[in-house]
PDB file of C-alpha atoms and ligand atoms in Angstrom:
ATOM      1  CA  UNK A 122       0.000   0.000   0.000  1.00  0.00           C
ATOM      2  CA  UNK A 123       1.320   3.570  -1.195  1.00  0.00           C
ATOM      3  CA  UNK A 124      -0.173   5.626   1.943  1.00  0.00           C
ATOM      4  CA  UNK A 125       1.599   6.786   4.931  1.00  0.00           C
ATOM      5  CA  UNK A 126      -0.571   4.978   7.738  1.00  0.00           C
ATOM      6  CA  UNK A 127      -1.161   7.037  11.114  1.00  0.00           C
ATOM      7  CA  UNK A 128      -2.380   5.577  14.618  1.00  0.00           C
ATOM      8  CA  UNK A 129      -3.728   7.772  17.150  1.00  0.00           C
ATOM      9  CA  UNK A 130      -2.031   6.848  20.327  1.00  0.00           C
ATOM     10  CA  UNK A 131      -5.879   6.842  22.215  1.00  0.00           C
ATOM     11  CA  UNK A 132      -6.325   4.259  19.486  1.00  0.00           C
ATOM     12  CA  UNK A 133      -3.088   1.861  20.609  1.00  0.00           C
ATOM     13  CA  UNK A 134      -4.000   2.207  24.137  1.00  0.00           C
ATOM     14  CA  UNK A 135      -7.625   1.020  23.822  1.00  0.00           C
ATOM     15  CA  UNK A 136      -6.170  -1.669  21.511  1.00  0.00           C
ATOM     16  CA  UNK A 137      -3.753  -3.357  24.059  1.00  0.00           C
ATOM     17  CA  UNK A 138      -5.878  -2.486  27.097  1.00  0.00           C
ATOM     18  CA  UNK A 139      -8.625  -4.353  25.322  1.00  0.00           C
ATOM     19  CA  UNK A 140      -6.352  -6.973  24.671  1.00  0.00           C
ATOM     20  CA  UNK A 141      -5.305  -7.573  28.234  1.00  0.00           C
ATOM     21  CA  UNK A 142      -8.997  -7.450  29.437  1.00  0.00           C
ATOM     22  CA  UNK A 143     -10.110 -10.325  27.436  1.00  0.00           C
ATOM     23  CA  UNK A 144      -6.706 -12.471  27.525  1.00  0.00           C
ATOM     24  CA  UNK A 145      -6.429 -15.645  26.975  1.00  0.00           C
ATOM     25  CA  UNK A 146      -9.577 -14.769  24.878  1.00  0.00           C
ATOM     26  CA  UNK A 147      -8.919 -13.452  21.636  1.00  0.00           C
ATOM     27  CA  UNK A 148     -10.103  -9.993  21.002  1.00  0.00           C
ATOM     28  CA  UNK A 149     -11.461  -8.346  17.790  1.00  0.00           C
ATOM     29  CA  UNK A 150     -12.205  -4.500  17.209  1.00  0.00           C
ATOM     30  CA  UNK A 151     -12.911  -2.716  14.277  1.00  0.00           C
ATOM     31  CA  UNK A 152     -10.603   0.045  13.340  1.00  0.00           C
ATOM     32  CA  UNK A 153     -12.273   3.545  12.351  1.00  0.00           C
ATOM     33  CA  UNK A 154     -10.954   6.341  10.902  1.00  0.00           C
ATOM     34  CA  UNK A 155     -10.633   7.996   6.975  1.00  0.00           C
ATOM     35  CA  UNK A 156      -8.516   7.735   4.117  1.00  0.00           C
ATOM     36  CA  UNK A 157      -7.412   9.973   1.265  1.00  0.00           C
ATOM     37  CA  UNK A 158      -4.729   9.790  -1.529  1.00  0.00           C
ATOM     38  CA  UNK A 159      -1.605   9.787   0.832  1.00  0.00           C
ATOM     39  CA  UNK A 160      -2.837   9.057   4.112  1.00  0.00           C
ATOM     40  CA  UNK A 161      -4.959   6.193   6.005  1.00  0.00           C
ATOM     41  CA  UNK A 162      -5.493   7.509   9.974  1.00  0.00           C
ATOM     42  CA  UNK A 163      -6.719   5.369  12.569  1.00  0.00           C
ATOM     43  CA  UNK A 164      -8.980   7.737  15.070  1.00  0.00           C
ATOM     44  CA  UNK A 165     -11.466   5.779  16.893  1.00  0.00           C
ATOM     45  CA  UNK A 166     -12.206   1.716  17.498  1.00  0.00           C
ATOM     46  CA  UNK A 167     -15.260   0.072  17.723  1.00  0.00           C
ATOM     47  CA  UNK A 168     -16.632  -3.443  19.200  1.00  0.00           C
ATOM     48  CA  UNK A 169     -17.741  -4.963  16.359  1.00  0.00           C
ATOM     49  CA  UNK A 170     -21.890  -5.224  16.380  1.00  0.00           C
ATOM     50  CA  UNK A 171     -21.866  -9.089  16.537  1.00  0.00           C
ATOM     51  CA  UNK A 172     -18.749  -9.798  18.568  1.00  0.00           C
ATOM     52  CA  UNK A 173     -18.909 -12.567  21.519  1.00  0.00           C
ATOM     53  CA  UNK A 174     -16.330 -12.516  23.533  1.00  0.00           C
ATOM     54  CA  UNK A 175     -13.898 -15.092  22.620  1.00  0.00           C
ATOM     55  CA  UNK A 176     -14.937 -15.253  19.339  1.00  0.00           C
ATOM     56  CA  UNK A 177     -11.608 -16.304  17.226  1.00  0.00           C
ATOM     57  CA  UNK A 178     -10.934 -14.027  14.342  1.00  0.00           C
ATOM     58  CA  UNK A 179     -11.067 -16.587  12.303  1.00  0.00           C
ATOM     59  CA  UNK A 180     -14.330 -17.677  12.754  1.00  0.00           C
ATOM     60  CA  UNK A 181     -16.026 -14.068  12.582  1.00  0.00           C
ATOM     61  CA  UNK A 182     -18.404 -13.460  10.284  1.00  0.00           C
ATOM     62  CA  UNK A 183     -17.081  -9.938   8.914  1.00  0.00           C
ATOM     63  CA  UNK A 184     -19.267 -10.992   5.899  1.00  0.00           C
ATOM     64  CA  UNK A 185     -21.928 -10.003   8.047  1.00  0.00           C
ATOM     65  CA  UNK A 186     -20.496  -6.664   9.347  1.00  0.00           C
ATOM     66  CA  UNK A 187     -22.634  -3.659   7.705  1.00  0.00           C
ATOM     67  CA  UNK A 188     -20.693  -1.695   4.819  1.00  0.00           C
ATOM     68  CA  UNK A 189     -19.266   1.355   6.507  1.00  0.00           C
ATOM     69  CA  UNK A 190     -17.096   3.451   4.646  1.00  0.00           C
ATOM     70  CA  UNK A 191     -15.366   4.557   8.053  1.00  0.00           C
ATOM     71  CA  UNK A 192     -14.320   1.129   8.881  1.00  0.00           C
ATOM     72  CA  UNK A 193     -10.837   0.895   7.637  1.00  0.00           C
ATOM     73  CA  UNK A 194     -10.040  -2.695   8.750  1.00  0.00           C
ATOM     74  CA  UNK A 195     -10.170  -4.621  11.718  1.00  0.00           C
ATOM     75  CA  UNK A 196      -7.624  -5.219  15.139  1.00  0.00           C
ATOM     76  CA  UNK A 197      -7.525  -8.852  16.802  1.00  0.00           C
ATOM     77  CA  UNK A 198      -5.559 -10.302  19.206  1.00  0.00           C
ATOM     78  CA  UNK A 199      -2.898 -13.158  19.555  1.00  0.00           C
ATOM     79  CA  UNK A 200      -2.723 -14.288  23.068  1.00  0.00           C
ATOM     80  CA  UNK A 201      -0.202 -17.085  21.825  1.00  0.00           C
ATOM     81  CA  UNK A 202       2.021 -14.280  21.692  1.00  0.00           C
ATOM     82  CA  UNK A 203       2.917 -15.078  17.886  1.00  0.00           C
ATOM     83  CA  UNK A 204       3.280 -11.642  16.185  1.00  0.00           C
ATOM     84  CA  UNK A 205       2.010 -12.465  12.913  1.00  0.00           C
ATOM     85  CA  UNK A 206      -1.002 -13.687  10.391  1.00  0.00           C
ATOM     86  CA  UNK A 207      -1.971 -16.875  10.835  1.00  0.00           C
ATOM     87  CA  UNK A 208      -3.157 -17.727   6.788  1.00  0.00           C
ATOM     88  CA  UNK A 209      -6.369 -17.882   8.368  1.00  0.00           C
ATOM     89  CA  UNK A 210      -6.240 -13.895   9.127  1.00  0.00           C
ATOM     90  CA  UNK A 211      -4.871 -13.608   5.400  1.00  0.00           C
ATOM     91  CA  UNK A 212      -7.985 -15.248   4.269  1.00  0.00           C
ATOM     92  CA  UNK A 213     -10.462 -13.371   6.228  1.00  0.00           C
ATOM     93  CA  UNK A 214      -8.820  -9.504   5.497  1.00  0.00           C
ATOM     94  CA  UNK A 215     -11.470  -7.102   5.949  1.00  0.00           C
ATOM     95  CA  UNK A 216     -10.722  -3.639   4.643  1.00  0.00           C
ATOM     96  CA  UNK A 217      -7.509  -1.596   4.033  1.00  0.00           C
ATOM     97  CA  UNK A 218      -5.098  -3.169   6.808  1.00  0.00           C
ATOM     98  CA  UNK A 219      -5.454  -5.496   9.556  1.00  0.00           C
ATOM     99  CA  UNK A 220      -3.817  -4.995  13.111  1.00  0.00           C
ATOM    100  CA  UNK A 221      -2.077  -7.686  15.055  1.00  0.00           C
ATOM    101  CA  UNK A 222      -1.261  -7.340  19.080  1.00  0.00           C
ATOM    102  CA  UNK A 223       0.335 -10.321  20.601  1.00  0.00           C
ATOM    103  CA  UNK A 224       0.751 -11.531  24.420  1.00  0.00           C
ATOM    104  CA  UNK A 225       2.236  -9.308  26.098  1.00  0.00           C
ATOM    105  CA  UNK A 226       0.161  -6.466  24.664  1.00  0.00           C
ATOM    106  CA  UNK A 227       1.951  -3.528  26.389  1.00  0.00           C
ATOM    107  CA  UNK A 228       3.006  -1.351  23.689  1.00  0.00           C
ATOM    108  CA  UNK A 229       2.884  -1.015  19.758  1.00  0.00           C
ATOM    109  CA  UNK A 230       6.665  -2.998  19.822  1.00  0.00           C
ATOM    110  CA  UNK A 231       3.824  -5.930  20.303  1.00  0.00           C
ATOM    111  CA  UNK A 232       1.789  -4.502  17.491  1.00  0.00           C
ATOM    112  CA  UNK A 233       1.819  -4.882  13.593  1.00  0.00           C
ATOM    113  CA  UNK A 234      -0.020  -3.759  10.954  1.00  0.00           C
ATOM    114  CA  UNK A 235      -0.427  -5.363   7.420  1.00  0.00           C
ATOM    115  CA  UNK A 236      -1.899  -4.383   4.260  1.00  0.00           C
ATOM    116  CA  UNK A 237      -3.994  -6.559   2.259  1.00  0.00           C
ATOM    117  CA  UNK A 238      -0.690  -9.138   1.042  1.00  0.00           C
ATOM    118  CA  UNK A 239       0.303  -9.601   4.146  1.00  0.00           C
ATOM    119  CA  UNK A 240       2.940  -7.406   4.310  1.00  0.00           C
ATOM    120  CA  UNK A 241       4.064  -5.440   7.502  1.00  0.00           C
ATOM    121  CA  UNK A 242       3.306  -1.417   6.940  1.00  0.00           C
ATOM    122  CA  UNK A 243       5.474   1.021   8.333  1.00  0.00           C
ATOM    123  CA  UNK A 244       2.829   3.216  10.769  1.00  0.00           C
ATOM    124  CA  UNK A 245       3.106   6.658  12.520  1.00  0.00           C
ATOM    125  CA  UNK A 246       1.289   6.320  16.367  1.00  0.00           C
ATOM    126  CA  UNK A 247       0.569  10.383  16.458  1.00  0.00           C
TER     127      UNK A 247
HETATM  128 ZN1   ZN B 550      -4.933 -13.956  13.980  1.00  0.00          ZN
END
């Protein structure tokens, strides 16, 4: 992807707290923000409408997410601590990028985001 991606750091904080409440579960929260030629910023999250707690990514049904043109992709957990896609995330992308926190979940060093082949993007937390 050719845009500079920016995280709020409200955004990273709510991720990995998140994170730690629902450990060993695996969380999932949609990523909001906007997009325009050059930039894609992350402002806000959201708990998905259909989410149960403990839900694995894998096995949510983003097909039956409603379109919103704010949703920009969507943050899960990894409580085995592995800090990348499993090829079940790859299959299952939703949206621009997808964000990956793994156990320990304390700061974006245990955070990556990837664009839609999988590949790790360089991000901004602002
Ligand atoms: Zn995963």
């Amino acid at each position: 992807m050719d845009k500079e991606v920016f995280v709020e750091r409200a955004v990273v904080d709510s991720i990995l707290s998140y994170a730690q409440m629902l450990h060993p579960r695996e969380s999932i929260l949609l990523l909001k923000g906007k997009v325009d030629k050059h930039r894609l910023v992350v402002n806000d999250v959201q708990i998905p409408p259909l989410a149960t707690h403990g839900n694995r990514f894998s096995s949510f049904p983003l097909s039956r997410l409603p379109i919103d043109f704010s949703v920009m992709g969507v943050a899960h957990s990894h409580p085995s601590g592995a800090l990348r896609p499993s090829i079940a995330d790859l299959n299952q992308f939703y949206g621009r990028i997808m964000l990956i926190t793994a156990y320990p979940y304390q700061s974006e060093k245990n955070m990556i985001i990837l664009d839609r082949e999988g590949k790790p993007l360089k991000y901004v937390v602002v």
